[in-house]
Amino acid sequence: MKKINICVVGVGSFAGAFVRCYLLHPLVGEVHVCARNERKLNQRADALGVDPDKRHTSYEEVLADDRIDAVHIAGLWDWRSGGKAIRQAGRNAGHFR
């Protein structure tokens, strides 16, 4: 079965728990993270072990990255606009809060 590459939007404790799960999941290839605050993004991504080339600061960056198959919105960003943009780009989107 093909592994999927996923991006988790948000860097809080809830999002971090999902990132850790995805990093260990046998059917997940790459794990990316996205947050608007670059300082918090880098602090959290460093702690979680997410590679620097898999960090994004906007939905636009996430959608421009062809490596990403699905987006998991775990943060409090505007779900409607972000989720809609993700779906319109042909990506899978989920919001778990």
mmCIF file of C-alpha atoms in Angstrom, residues 2-69:
data_model
loop_
_atom_site.group_PDB
_atom_site.id
_atom_site.type_symbol
_atom_site.label_atom_id
_atom_site.label_comp_id
_atom_site.label_asym_id
_atom_site.label_seq_id
_atom_site.Cartn_x
_atom_site.Cartn_y
_atom_site.Cartn_z
ATOM 1 C CA LYS A 2 1.240 3.491 -0.873
ATOM 2 C CA LYS A 3 2.296 5.606 2.078
ATOM 3 C CA ILE A 4 0.671 9.027 2.383
ATOM 4 C CA ASN A 5 2.437 12.251 3.230
ATOM 5 C CA ILE A 6 0.539 14.408 5.685
ATOM 6 C CA CYS A 7 0.781 17.943 7.016
ATOM 7 C CA VAL A 8 -0.511 18.784 10.485
ATOM 8 C CA VAL A 9 -1.671 22.395 10.820
ATOM 9 C CA GLY A 10 -1.019 23.679 14.323
ATOM 10 C CA VAL A 11 1.814 23.234 16.801
ATOM 11 C CA GLY A 12 0.038 23.088 20.139
ATOM 12 C CA SER A 13 0.002 20.041 22.396
ATOM 13 C CA PHE A 14 -2.968 18.503 20.565
ATOM 14 C CA ALA A 15 -1.271 18.908 17.180
ATOM 15 C CA GLY A 16 1.987 17.589 18.606
ATOM 16 C CA ALA A 17 0.273 14.389 19.708
ATOM 17 C CA PHE A 18 -0.935 13.809 16.153
ATOM 18 C CA VAL A 19 2.511 14.547 14.713
ATOM 19 C CA ARG A 20 4.045 11.926 17.017
ATOM 20 C CA CYS A 21 1.396 9.374 15.977
ATOM 21 C CA TYR A 22 1.954 10.052 12.283
ATOM 22 C CA LEU A 23 5.733 9.813 12.644
ATOM 23 C CA LEU A 24 5.274 6.264 13.981
ATOM 24 C CA HIS A 25 2.457 5.157 11.661
ATOM 25 C CA PRO A 26 3.564 2.523 9.126
ATOM 26 C CA LEU A 27 1.336 3.925 6.349
ATOM 27 C CA VAL A 28 2.578 7.513 6.672
ATOM 28 C CA GLY A 29 5.615 8.594 4.689
ATOM 29 C CA GLU A 30 6.509 12.226 5.310
ATOM 30 C CA VAL A 31 5.118 14.331 8.153
ATOM 31 C CA HIS A 32 4.993 18.093 7.641
ATOM 32 C CA VAL A 33 3.869 20.793 10.080
ATOM 33 C CA CYS A 34 2.364 24.220 9.490
ATOM 34 C CA ALA A 35 1.915 27.227 11.772
ATOM 35 C CA ARG A 36 1.724 30.970 11.189
ATOM 36 C CA ASN A 37 4.245 31.809 13.914
ATOM 37 C CA GLU A 38 7.623 30.736 12.522
ATOM 38 C CA ARG A 39 9.394 30.871 15.889
ATOM 39 C CA LYS A 40 6.842 28.557 17.528
ATOM 40 C CA LEU A 41 6.798 26.371 14.431
ATOM 41 C CA ASN A 42 10.555 25.838 14.543
ATOM 42 C CA GLN A 43 10.661 25.291 18.318
ATOM 43 C CA ARG A 44 7.936 22.667 18.184
ATOM 44 C CA ALA A 45 9.156 21.022 14.977
ATOM 45 C CA ASP A 46 12.677 20.761 16.419
ATOM 46 C CA ALA A 47 11.285 19.103 19.551
ATOM 47 C CA LEU A 48 9.201 16.674 17.472
ATOM 48 C CA GLY A 49 11.997 15.857 15.037
ATOM 49 C CA VAL A 50 10.364 17.275 11.898
ATOM 50 C CA ASP A 51 12.874 18.119 9.166
ATOM 51 C CA PRO A 52 13.320 21.829 8.296
ATOM 52 C CA ASP A 53 12.194 21.231 4.695
ATOM 53 C CA LYS A 54 8.849 19.952 6.006
ATOM 54 C CA ARG A 55 7.820 23.149 7.836
ATOM 55 C CA HIS A 56 5.327 25.630 6.430
ATOM 56 C CA THR A 57 3.942 28.978 7.598
ATOM 57 C CA SER A 58 0.801 29.221 5.436
ATOM 58 C CA TYR A 59 -1.847 27.153 3.690
ATOM 59 C CA GLU A 60 -0.447 28.486 0.425
ATOM 60 C CA GLU A 61 2.944 26.913 1.176
ATOM 61 C CA VAL A 62 1.272 23.628 2.084
ATOM 62 C CA LEU A 63 -0.765 23.585 -1.130
ATOM 63 C CA ALA A 64 2.279 24.462 -3.235
ATOM 64 C CA ASP A 65 4.166 21.446 -1.870
ATOM 65 C CA ASP A 66 3.330 18.522 -4.154
ATOM 66 C CA ARG A 67 4.737 16.048 -1.635
ATOM 67 C CA ILE A 68 1.714 16.533 0.661
ATOM 68 C CA ASP A 69 -1.280 14.226 0.100
#
